[in-house]
Amino acid sequence: MIVELGHFALVLAALVAIVQMTVPLVGASRQWPGWMAVAEPAAIVQFLLVAFSFGALTYAFVTSDFSLRLVILNSHTAKPMLYKVSGVWGNHEGSMLLWVLILALFGACAAVFGGNLRSSLKARVLAVQSAISVAFYGFILLTSNPFTRQGMPVPMNGEDLNPLLQDPGLAFHPPFLYLGYVGLSMAFSFAIAALLEGKVDAAWGRWVRPWTLAAWLFLTIGIGLGSWWAYYELGWGGFWFWDPVENASFMPWLLATALLHSAIVVEKREALKSWTILLAIMAFGFSLIGTFLVRSGVITSVHAFANDPERGVFILMILAVFMGGALTLYAARASAMEAKGVFGMISRESALVTNNILLAVASFVVFVGTIWPLVAEMAFGRKLSVGAPFFDAAFTPFMVALTAILPVGAMLPWKRGNLRRTMQPLWGVLALSIAGGALVWVMQTGGSMLAPVGFVLATWVTLGSLVDLWTRTGRGDLSSKLRRLRSLPGGDWGKSTAHIGLAITVFGVSGLTAWESEDIRVAYVGERFEHAGYEIELREVHDVQGPNYIATTASMAIYRNGKEIAVQHPEKRVYPVAAMPTTEAGIDNGFWRDIYLVIGDRQSDGGWAVRTYVKPFANWIWAGCIVMGLGGILSLSDRRYRIAAGARQRKSNATGVPAE
């Protein structure tokens, strides 16, 4: 009964979405307040209906209702409760229901918290947001219904969830990633609403920033969780493989980062309007491209949904309609987005333009590398593989340039600046960074320049961000400067914190890539072997029965200078229902390094295949992601996001001019 109610609620939500898409849009074009007012309650009702539908599907998974085909294919009675719940979105149909739930959630948030928006703009934003929902309701109900019943007889048990997804990191990775993917729909809706109104101003830049920032924050967390999962779960010891699905989330993140910085210029200087609108359209467009890549079956990935191409065609149609329509409207309204702010070559505006160019081109490079094998196969009949060497060589220079200009660009004044004056407090930082890089190069006794360069850039960005904060405290004694430092807006703290997080990740990536070491051998029980200054002993190997798997578990001791420092238990698991093996690495985490152990197959002579890695600064990669996320939270806490638009509205009302 609950499942049928969930299905009915989903259909009803689609009907409400159609009303929300049409009535407020007509009302905004005719300036009918009553029709525009329909948007807010419709958005809230739509969210409540989809939330009930999603809850009904979750109930079916939790109670192992095998009358539902989706539960049969993705659950099992012996599966732990966490993975019963995550099984709801660990498949195509359930994940699409999560997609529309988040779409409706962002629409409802805009309805509830958008009290400072002009009523016409708010109506158009909610109508466009609902139009996206209508497209995906159609996709779900016509091709991917999660509430399809299983014919008789109903099986006693299910086929289990993909074992690779039965992991805490992957349980939380998709919801965060979808919050970022789908969150960019709000920036898209604001862009289309502004084009329909023919008005892009500083207020629009202020309104669109927190929505973009929230999406960027969730994308950062989601990508970090995915990278962490790949590191410890796949047994390869890597944190990023330039997999097409990884790239599908990385491209919107790059464009969202550019959009965040570009929206600042619109807000502060009313410049880059046309470019900012285009970025908002393209950021969500790349989210749709990622959805197509994951669900069309055109790529093979450990975390792609293998589905029939017909569904991919439907998503491709959604992409064509929304991106084609948006770009057509953009071309038609280009004249309405004339920039007002004029700025010099040496200014913060120019630095942000450079930032945007580097991020946009970097995203395009990733897109070309991701899509080129598909193009080559379809157009030329050739099977090509574009791997890490291409991406590393093509992508890295843009990130080096970006981090190199970051501290200077953040401190340049608006409109017109003086490079010599801006660099005065940064010369010491630059000298210290270069000296530190030279010291690292000497200490590593030759080898790759990657780590020294990474150290220089990370130190430059970190210290430059701290200097930027300190210079904002003005003049005076130390106590007054510290007092003003504490009272700086959340946006200033958030910006510097996010930049420092980027620096930490940059150094983690460069240090790990340059200095990691690997050992592959056949080890025997009781044998001790040496690698990179550590001794590893394989003490025993035994079988373990898990809740829904059988594991071959090793006990491996790690010694340093003859003293035991850790014991790890790497596993090789087999899930009988899915008939699929997985690897669970044993990792001795440390601040400076990880010791990463993997147990393989038993050899004919009684030994075991063992892989040992020493990975310097591995945890700095994800620590940097956490710090970047903290920067996003600090920026979202800035009171200026909540009160500035309202202050403008009150000022307009006080002068007798309508705030609309």
XYZ file of C-alpha atoms in Angstrom:
660
model
C 0.000 0.000 0.000
C 2.801 2.416 0.909
C 4.561 1.692 -2.387
C 1.389 2.491 -4.350
C 0.977 5.720 -2.391
C 4.610 6.599 -3.179
C 3.980 6.008 -6.889
C 0.801 8.105 -6.761
C 2.641 10.915 -4.915
C 5.305 10.941 -7.656
C 2.656 11.296 -10.371
C 0.920 14.012 -8.379
C 4.248 15.837 -7.909
C 4.711 15.801 -11.693
C 1.286 17.422 -12.151
C 2.078 20.078 -9.523
C 5.392 20.716 -11.308
C 3.544 21.357 -14.569
C 1.368 23.934 -12.802
C 4.446 25.519 -11.193
C 6.161 25.644 -14.577
C 3.371 27.404 -16.443
C 1.183 29.553 -14.176
C 3.920 31.698 -12.522
C 5.679 32.158 -15.868
C 2.498 33.535 -17.447
C 1.880 35.651 -14.354
C 5.387 37.136 -14.511
C 5.023 38.019 -18.188
C 1.637 39.672 -17.555
C 2.552 41.063 -14.111
C -0.349 39.261 -12.419
C 0.562 38.991 -8.708
C -1.918 36.191 -7.997
C -0.523 33.952 -10.709
C 3.064 34.676 -9.669
C 2.191 33.816 -6.074
C 1.293 30.248 -7.138
C 5.015 29.438 -7.441
C 5.786 29.380 -3.719
C 3.100 26.965 -2.428
C 3.511 24.799 -5.541
C 7.255 24.455 -4.905
C 6.673 23.453 -1.289
C 3.877 20.981 -2.139
C 5.972 19.474 -4.921
C 8.851 18.876 -2.507
C 6.588 17.286 0.123
C 5.105 14.922 -2.467
C 8.495 13.834 -3.814
C 9.837 13.450 -0.274
C 6.924 11.121 0.535
C 7.575 9.155 -2.658
C 11.267 8.809 -1.812
C 10.350 7.773 1.740
C 8.035 5.086 0.372
C 10.833 3.643 -1.770
C 13.200 3.747 1.214
C 10.597 1.883 3.277
C 10.452 -0.819 0.604
C 14.227 -1.281 0.772
C 14.403 -1.254 4.568
C 11.633 -3.853 4.891
C 13.010 -5.958 1.987
C 9.798 -5.744 -0.021
C 10.724 -8.115 -2.843
C 7.456 -7.508 -4.633
C 9.231 -4.423 -5.985
C 11.578 -5.205 -8.854
C 14.091 -2.517 -7.870
C 14.473 -4.027 -4.382
C 15.086 -7.468 -5.882
C 17.861 -6.181 -8.101
C 19.602 -4.067 -5.455
C 19.025 -5.507 -2.004
C 19.297 -8.642 0.129
C 18.000 -9.587 3.563
C 21.539 -10.217 4.899
C 22.785 -6.782 3.866
C 23.582 -4.320 6.724
C 20.956 -1.638 7.282
C 23.223 1.204 6.066
C 23.511 -0.472 2.667
C 19.809 -1.269 2.527
C 19.188 2.459 2.792
C 21.996 3.420 0.402
C 20.647 0.810 -2.006
C 17.780 3.241 -2.625
C 20.122 5.488 -4.637
C 22.702 2.833 -5.566
C 20.910 2.160 -8.845
C 19.609 4.085 -11.834
C 15.921 4.386 -10.961
C 16.387 5.217 -7.293
C 19.146 7.708 -8.004
C 16.905 9.533 -10.474
C 14.225 9.756 -7.785
C 16.887 11.269 -5.513
C 17.716 13.654 -8.377
C 14.147 15.021 -8.586
C 13.904 15.111 -4.786
C 16.931 17.432 -4.673
C 15.542 19.502 -7.552
C 12.336 19.972 -5.583
C 14.307 20.653 -2.386
C 16.237 23.520 -3.965
C 13.013 24.901 -5.417
C 11.325 24.765 -2.009
C 14.349 26.458 -0.387
C 14.175 29.247 -2.957
C 10.469 29.639 -2.181
C 11.029 29.765 1.581
C 14.257 31.769 1.767
C 13.830 33.951 -1.315
C 11.708 36.593 0.380
C 14.087 39.331 -0.759
C 13.772 38.430 -4.435
C 11.675 40.555 -6.774
C 8.368 38.729 -7.150
C 8.672 38.531 -10.942
C 12.220 37.158 -10.772
C 11.254 34.686 -8.054
C 8.287 33.430 -10.073
C 10.463 32.914 -13.136
C 13.220 31.184 -11.138
C 10.764 28.728 -9.597
C 9.071 28.157 -12.970
C 12.363 27.327 -14.702
C 13.393 25.090 -11.806
C 10.097 23.263 -12.123
C 10.525 22.929 -15.891
C 13.702 20.940 -15.229
C 11.750 18.805 -12.771
C 8.995 18.170 -15.335
C 11.558 16.827 -17.803
C 12.972 14.413 -15.238
C 9.536 13.369 -13.972
C 8.772 12.382 -17.547
C 12.064 10.512 -17.783
C 11.385 8.595 -14.565
C 7.717 7.759 -15.149
C 8.160 6.804 -18.816
C 11.505 4.958 -18.776
C 12.790 4.485 -15.216
C 9.890 3.907 -12.837
C 11.299 2.831 -9.446
C 7.905 1.482 -8.356
C 7.573 -1.250 -10.989
C 6.167 -4.410 -9.408
C 7.692 -7.855 -9.871
C 5.465 -10.436 -11.489
C 4.596 -13.677 -9.761
C 6.200 -15.559 -8.167
C 7.883 -13.107 -5.796
C 11.409 -14.296 -4.882
C 12.353 -14.951 -1.275
C 15.493 -12.847 -1.532
C 17.181 -10.247 -3.681
C 20.261 -10.128 -5.885
C 22.164 -7.729 -3.582
C 23.681 -4.311 -4.206
C 26.876 -3.947 -6.229
C 29.577 -4.905 -3.667
C 31.719 -1.920 -4.640
C 28.900 0.323 -3.409
C 28.659 -1.441 -0.030
C 30.995 0.987 1.666
C 30.435 4.005 3.955
C 32.223 6.354 1.553
C 30.000 5.315 -1.347
C 26.896 5.395 0.837
C 27.277 9.166 1.311
C 29.178 10.076 -1.874
C 26.152 10.071 -4.283
C 23.836 12.268 -2.161
C 26.506 14.934 -1.746
C 27.447 14.724 -5.416
C 23.800 15.052 -6.458
C 23.317 18.012 -4.133
C 26.134 19.658 -6.075
C 25.057 18.502 -9.532
C 21.427 19.429 -9.019
C 22.265 22.500 -6.967
C 23.750 24.054 -10.087
C 20.224 23.964 -11.514
C 19.464 26.963 -9.279
C 22.216 28.998 -10.926
C 20.786 27.899 -14.281
C 17.272 28.918 -13.223
C 18.504 32.315 -12.060
C 20.329 32.793 -15.366
C 17.277 31.917 -17.494
C 15.004 34.034 -15.293
C 17.359 37.000 -15.714
C 17.418 36.498 -19.486
C 13.608 36.371 -19.578
C 13.456 39.602 -17.583
C 16.232 41.171 -19.632
C 17.922 42.399 -16.473
C 21.225 41.348 -14.905
C 22.446 43.661 -12.145
C 24.397 43.664 -8.897
C 21.390 42.343 -6.973
C 21.186 39.355 -9.299
C 24.904 38.640 -8.697
C 24.323 38.791 -4.947
C 21.332 36.438 -5.138
C 22.949 33.819 -7.350
C 26.161 33.527 -5.331
C 24.890 31.640 -2.250
C 23.090 29.065 -4.410
C 26.207 28.509 -6.491
C 28.330 28.417 -3.357
C 26.078 25.757 -1.794
C 26.295 23.619 -4.946
C 30.078 24.093 -5.073
C 30.353 23.091 -1.406
C 28.384 19.869 -1.912
C 30.324 19.042 -5.079
C 33.601 19.524 -3.214
C 32.513 17.160 -0.439
C 31.115 14.631 -2.928
C 34.249 14.594 -5.083
C 36.430 14.308 -1.981
C 34.407 11.341 -0.698
C 34.625 9.653 -4.096
C 38.386 10.160 -4.246
C 38.807 8.825 -0.700
C 36.683 5.777 -1.530
C 38.707 5.023 -4.662
C 41.907 5.299 -2.619
C 41.095 2.705 0.019
C 38.465 0.528 -1.661
C 39.678 -0.279 -5.174
C 43.065 -1.506 -3.973
C 44.997 0.456 -6.594
C 46.284 2.966 -4.103
C 45.357 5.932 -6.278
C 43.222 8.930 -5.424
C 42.256 9.997 -8.956
C 42.245 8.000 -12.167
C 40.754 10.475 -14.684
C 37.904 8.017 -15.050
C 35.078 9.425 -17.256
C 32.675 9.401 -14.311
C 35.198 11.226 -12.127
C 35.634 13.769 -14.896
C 31.848 14.124 -15.177
C 31.767 15.559 -11.647
C 35.042 17.467 -11.935
C 34.024 19.548 -14.977
C 30.961 21.121 -13.280
C 33.127 21.776 -10.206
C 35.646 23.720 -12.284
C 32.893 25.743 -13.961
C 31.109 26.337 -10.647
C 34.387 27.664 -9.225
C 34.664 30.041 -12.180
C 31.006 31.055 -11.760
C 31.530 31.874 -8.083
C 34.361 34.258 -8.918
C 32.597 35.736 -11.926
C 29.429 36.470 -9.924
C 31.569 38.533 -7.540
C 32.454 40.863 -10.435
C 28.760 41.202 -11.375
C 27.872 42.035 -7.798
C 30.724 44.431 -7.065
C 31.253 46.084 -10.442
C 28.304 45.089 -12.693
C 30.760 43.716 -15.247
C 31.124 40.274 -16.891
C 27.332 39.921 -16.975
C 27.168 38.044 -20.255
C 30.042 35.747 -19.300
C 28.526 34.976 -15.888
C 25.182 34.039 -17.429
C 26.984 31.763 -19.891
C 28.933 30.101 -17.059
C 25.689 29.455 -15.140
C 24.211 27.786 -18.222
C 27.323 25.738 -18.969
C 27.885 24.607 -15.374
C 24.461 22.961 -15.238
C 24.892 21.789 -18.824
C 27.990 19.855 -17.816
C 26.013 18.332 -14.950
C 23.538 17.041 -17.529
C 26.421 15.798 -19.687
C 27.720 13.898 -16.668
C 24.289 12.375 -16.154
C 24.260 11.259 -19.773
C 27.737 9.705 -19.554
C 26.874 7.760 -16.403
C 23.494 6.430 -17.566
C 23.718 5.975 -21.316
C 25.962 2.927 -21.386
C 28.443 4.697 -23.698
C 31.274 4.377 -21.168
C 32.595 1.654 -18.890
C 33.422 2.622 -15.326
C 33.492 1.009 -11.900
C 30.876 3.536 -10.779
C 28.722 4.040 -13.854
C 25.142 2.815 -14.195
C 25.058 0.208 -16.970
C 21.760 0.972 -18.657
C 20.232 0.648 -22.062
C 21.084 3.337 -24.642
C 17.404 4.329 -25.032
C 17.545 5.997 -21.628
C 20.678 7.807 -22.699
C 18.825 9.142 -25.742
C 16.084 10.516 -23.465
C 18.675 12.317 -21.316
C 20.361 13.573 -24.477
C 17.009 15.052 -25.532
C 16.672 16.795 -22.154
C 20.190 18.144 -22.561
C 19.463 19.356 -26.100
C 16.193 21.060 -25.129
C 17.508 22.898 -22.072
C 20.968 23.762 -23.363
C 19.729 24.575 -26.865
C 16.878 26.683 -25.546
C 19.089 28.426 -22.980
C 21.819 29.273 -25.485
C 19.253 30.491 -28.006
C 17.701 32.767 -25.394
C 21.191 33.880 -24.382
C 21.997 34.878 -27.957
C 18.687 36.724 -28.311
C 19.133 38.727 -25.082
C 22.866 39.459 -25.336
C 22.203 43.166 -25.893
C 20.397 43.429 -22.540
C 23.539 42.404 -20.637
C 25.701 45.429 -21.309
C 28.463 45.764 -18.747
C 28.640 49.003 -16.759
C 31.886 48.611 -14.848
C 35.108 49.618 -16.605
C 38.398 48.300 -15.256
C 42.091 48.443 -16.048
C 44.463 45.682 -17.022
C 45.895 45.640 -13.501
C 42.831 45.184 -11.284
C 40.954 42.559 -9.353
C 38.469 42.306 -12.211
C 41.284 41.384 -14.614
C 42.624 38.822 -12.143
C 39.175 37.234 -11.874
C 38.849 37.208 -15.665
C 42.176 35.368 -15.848
C 40.958 32.984 -13.154
C 37.821 32.302 -15.195
C 39.724 31.730 -18.426
C 42.082 29.233 -16.778
C 39.246 27.310 -15.115
C 37.066 27.290 -18.244
C 39.904 26.129 -20.509
C 40.929 23.486 -17.970
C 37.347 22.215 -17.944
C 37.332 22.146 -21.750
C 40.587 20.134 -21.744
C 39.038 17.576 -19.394
C 35.918 17.472 -21.576
C 37.922 16.849 -24.755
C 39.951 14.096 -23.114
C 36.798 12.470 -21.751
C 34.690 12.622 -24.891
C 37.352 12.099 -27.556
C 37.382 8.263 -27.383
C 33.612 8.296 -28.045
C 33.989 10.728 -30.932
C 36.864 8.736 -32.445
C 34.885 5.501 -32.278
C 31.699 6.982 -33.760
C 33.342 9.157 -36.426
C 36.411 7.147 -37.416
C 35.688 3.637 -36.152
C 38.839 3.698 -34.028
C 39.053 2.627 -30.397
C 41.242 5.050 -28.484
C 42.109 5.412 -24.829
C 42.884 8.780 -23.253
C 44.537 8.183 -19.909
C 46.311 9.929 -17.088
C 49.427 10.976 -19.093
C 47.311 13.205 -21.360
C 45.308 14.736 -18.522
C 48.359 15.286 -16.324
C 50.268 16.999 -19.132
C 47.341 19.064 -20.436
C 45.606 19.975 -17.171
C 48.472 20.642 -14.751
C 49.841 23.848 -16.393
C 46.484 25.597 -15.954
C 46.388 24.744 -12.251
C 49.986 25.904 -11.792
C 49.129 29.244 -13.432
C 45.935 29.550 -11.375
C 47.665 29.036 -8.025
C 50.535 31.300 -9.064
C 48.282 34.347 -9.626
C 45.848 33.612 -6.802
C 47.388 35.592 -3.895
C 48.134 38.637 -6.054
C 44.693 38.646 -7.663
C 42.973 38.381 -4.279
C 44.755 41.500 -3.014
C 44.473 43.733 -6.076
C 41.983 46.616 -5.686
C 38.881 46.920 -7.820
C 38.823 48.950 -11.029
C 42.476 49.970 -11.152
C 45.449 48.729 -9.186
C 49.175 49.085 -8.812
C 51.052 45.798 -9.080
C 54.134 47.106 -7.271
C 52.060 48.324 -4.312
C 50.066 45.093 -4.153
C 53.237 43.002 -4.131
C 54.868 44.920 -1.256
C 53.516 42.665 1.528
C 53.948 39.581 -0.680
C 57.652 39.804 -1.562
C 58.674 38.139 1.686
C 56.102 35.404 1.143
C 57.382 34.806 -2.380
C 61.011 34.639 -1.216
C 60.144 32.253 1.612
C 58.143 30.022 -0.752
C 60.958 29.803 -3.296
C 63.530 29.137 -0.559
C 61.342 26.378 0.843
C 60.963 24.823 -2.597
C 64.747 24.907 -3.096
C 65.226 23.222 0.284
C 62.751 20.481 -0.644
C 64.564 19.937 -3.944
C 67.916 19.604 -2.172
C 66.536 17.284 0.514
C 64.954 14.917 -2.002
C 68.414 14.424 -3.604
C 67.313 14.927 -7.161
C 64.297 13.390 -8.803
C 61.107 15.003 -10.018
C 60.546 18.754 -9.721
C 56.853 18.107 -9.048
C 57.141 18.095 -5.257
C 59.332 21.244 -4.971
C 57.049 23.141 -7.346
C 54.013 21.918 -5.409
C 55.609 23.071 -2.148
C 56.363 26.524 -3.590
C 52.799 26.959 -4.859
C 51.181 25.634 -1.674
C 53.310 27.874 0.563
C 52.736 30.864 -1.707
C 48.950 30.456 -1.651
C 48.748 29.667 2.082
C 50.931 32.513 3.303
C 49.488 34.862 0.684
C 45.965 34.127 1.965
C 47.054 34.838 5.548
C 48.715 38.096 4.482
C 45.519 39.054 2.639
C 43.511 38.579 5.834
C 46.031 40.532 7.888
C 46.112 43.493 5.499
C 42.326 43.794 5.853
C 42.736 44.744 9.513
C 44.094 48.198 8.602
C 46.494 50.156 10.759
C 46.897 50.309 14.514
C 48.428 48.329 17.345
C 48.405 44.535 17.501
C 45.368 44.238 19.796
C 43.180 46.442 17.575
C 44.291 44.559 14.460
C 43.474 41.223 16.126
C 40.080 42.592 17.158
C 39.331 43.698 13.609
C 40.595 40.334 12.323
C 38.022 38.500 14.426
C 35.255 40.783 13.160
C 36.027 40.325 9.455
C 33.000 39.114 7.448
C 32.480 35.393 6.957
C 33.027 35.826 3.233
C 36.599 37.053 3.789
C 37.388 34.186 6.127
C 35.713 31.719 3.794
C 37.671 32.889 0.761
C 41.029 32.600 2.515
C 40.140 29.262 4.091
C 39.069 27.784 0.749
C 42.281 29.028 -0.898
C 44.349 27.453 1.896
C 42.416 24.193 1.420
C 43.310 24.263 -2.264
C 46.967 24.782 -1.347
C 46.922 21.804 1.033
C 45.420 19.574 -1.662
C 47.937 20.795 -4.247
C 50.844 19.871 -2.002
C 49.258 16.539 -1.062
C 48.846 15.606 -4.720
C 52.346 16.720 -5.718
C 54.042 15.101 -2.708
C 52.217 11.800 -3.113
C 52.795 11.669 -6.860
C 56.499 12.478 -6.585
C 57.506 10.443 -3.553
C 55.297 7.361 -3.280
C 57.012 3.963 -3.477
C 55.611 0.540 -4.370
C 56.634 -3.055 -3.719
C 54.964 -6.126 -5.255
C 56.077 -9.591 -4.111
C 55.068 -13.060 -2.987
C 55.223 -13.143 0.817
C 55.057 -16.152 3.116
C 53.487 -16.463 6.535
C 56.114 -15.634 9.156
C 58.340 -13.856 6.649
C 59.469 -10.265 7.193
C 60.504 -8.045 4.291
C 61.771 -4.456 3.995
C 60.371 -1.576 1.971
C 61.189 2.162 2.108
C 62.626 1.999 5.619
C 59.803 -0.138 7.040
C 59.655 -3.875 7.728
C 56.443 -5.766 6.958
C 55.637 -9.186 8.419
C 52.851 -11.432 7.128
C 51.748 -13.099 10.358
C 48.716 -15.086 9.249
C 45.974 -15.411 6.670
C 42.539 -16.754 7.563
C 38.944 -16.729 6.314
C 36.259 -14.527 7.896
C 32.490 -14.783 7.437
C 30.899 -11.341 7.081
C 27.193 -10.408 7.064
C 26.869 -11.010 3.320
C 30.405 -11.819 2.204
C 33.328 -14.191 2.777
C 36.730 -12.571 3.310
C 40.307 -13.749 3.149
C 41.903 -11.614 5.855
C 45.617 -11.146 6.455
C 47.300 -9.971 9.638
C 50.334 -7.856 8.719
C 52.632 -6.155 11.246
C 54.585 -3.004 10.408
C 57.952 -2.330 12.032
C 60.166 0.742 12.120
C 63.750 0.377 13.413
C 62.835 -3.035 14.775
C 59.841 -1.701 16.765
C 56.275 -2.691 15.941
C 54.230 0.428 15.091
C 50.992 -1.015 13.676
C 49.110 -4.160 12.685
C 46.833 -4.008 9.639
C 44.242 -6.464 8.314
C 43.825 -6.166 4.534
C 41.031 -8.286 3.072
C 39.987 -9.837 -0.188
C 36.201 -10.233 -0.078
C 33.820 -12.285 -2.182
C 30.085 -11.533 -2.177
C 28.406 -14.857 -3.030
C 25.062 -13.411 -4.132
C 26.651 -10.957 -6.577
C 29.559 -13.366 -7.289
C 31.935 -10.419 -7.203
C 35.267 -9.892 -5.380
C 36.389 -6.622 -3.780
C 39.589 -5.454 -2.126
C 39.789 -3.866 1.305
C 43.231 -2.347 1.809
C 44.881 -2.213 5.220
C 46.086 1.368 5.719
C 48.198 2.685 8.565
C 47.232 6.357 8.358
C 49.709 8.991 9.454
C 50.131 12.738 9.261
C 53.204 12.481 7.038
C 52.541 9.201 5.233
C 50.253 6.189 4.776
C 51.468 2.598 4.677
C 49.089 0.859 2.315
C 48.872 -2.970 2.280
C 46.924 -5.195 -0.113
C 46.574 -8.981 0.073
C 46.127 -10.808 -3.222
C 45.677 -14.422 -4.304
C 47.308 -17.487 -2.788
C 50.185 -18.802 -4.920
C 50.898 -22.416 -5.847
C 53.887 -22.577 -3.467
C 51.814 -21.455 -0.479
C 52.830 -17.782 -0.595
C 50.529 -14.808 -1.001
C 50.662 -11.941 -3.482
C 51.235 -8.777 -1.450
C 51.438 -5.156 -2.548
C 52.981 -2.539 -0.282
C 52.902 1.214 -0.842
C 54.325 4.068 1.174
C 52.320 7.156 0.302
C 53.649 10.468 1.625
C 51.106 13.210 2.418
C 48.163 11.146 1.142
C 45.788 12.432 3.806
C 46.643 16.026 2.953
C 44.621 15.613 -0.239
C 41.362 15.026 1.617
C 42.288 17.358 4.464
C 42.485 20.071 1.813
C 39.008 19.132 0.560
C 37.681 19.389 4.125
C 39.301 22.816 4.548
C 37.844 23.963 1.209
C 34.429 22.779 2.384
C 34.901 24.680 5.639
C 35.689 27.762 3.578
C 32.399 27.313 1.733
C 30.505 27.035 5.020
C 32.173 30.170 6.395
C 31.255 32.075 3.240
C 27.644 30.895 3.430
C 27.494 32.145 7.017
C 28.220 35.711 5.857
C 25.327 37.918 6.982
C 25.661 40.017 3.815
C 24.009 37.199 1.849
C 20.930 37.415 4.078
C 20.484 41.123 4.732
C 21.863 43.085 1.764
C 19.037 42.407 -0.650
C 16.539 43.003 2.113
C 18.187 46.300 2.960
C 17.874 47.395 -0.657
C 14.232 46.411 -0.631
C 13.516 48.358 2.563
C 15.356 51.387 1.188
C 13.233 51.306 -1.961
C 10.036 51.049 0.060
C 11.113 53.942 2.284
C 11.450 56.212 -0.724
C 8.059 55.211 -2.018
C 9.473 53.320 -4.977
C 8.130 49.767 -5.310
C 10.746 47.137 -4.462
C 9.543 45.019 -7.333
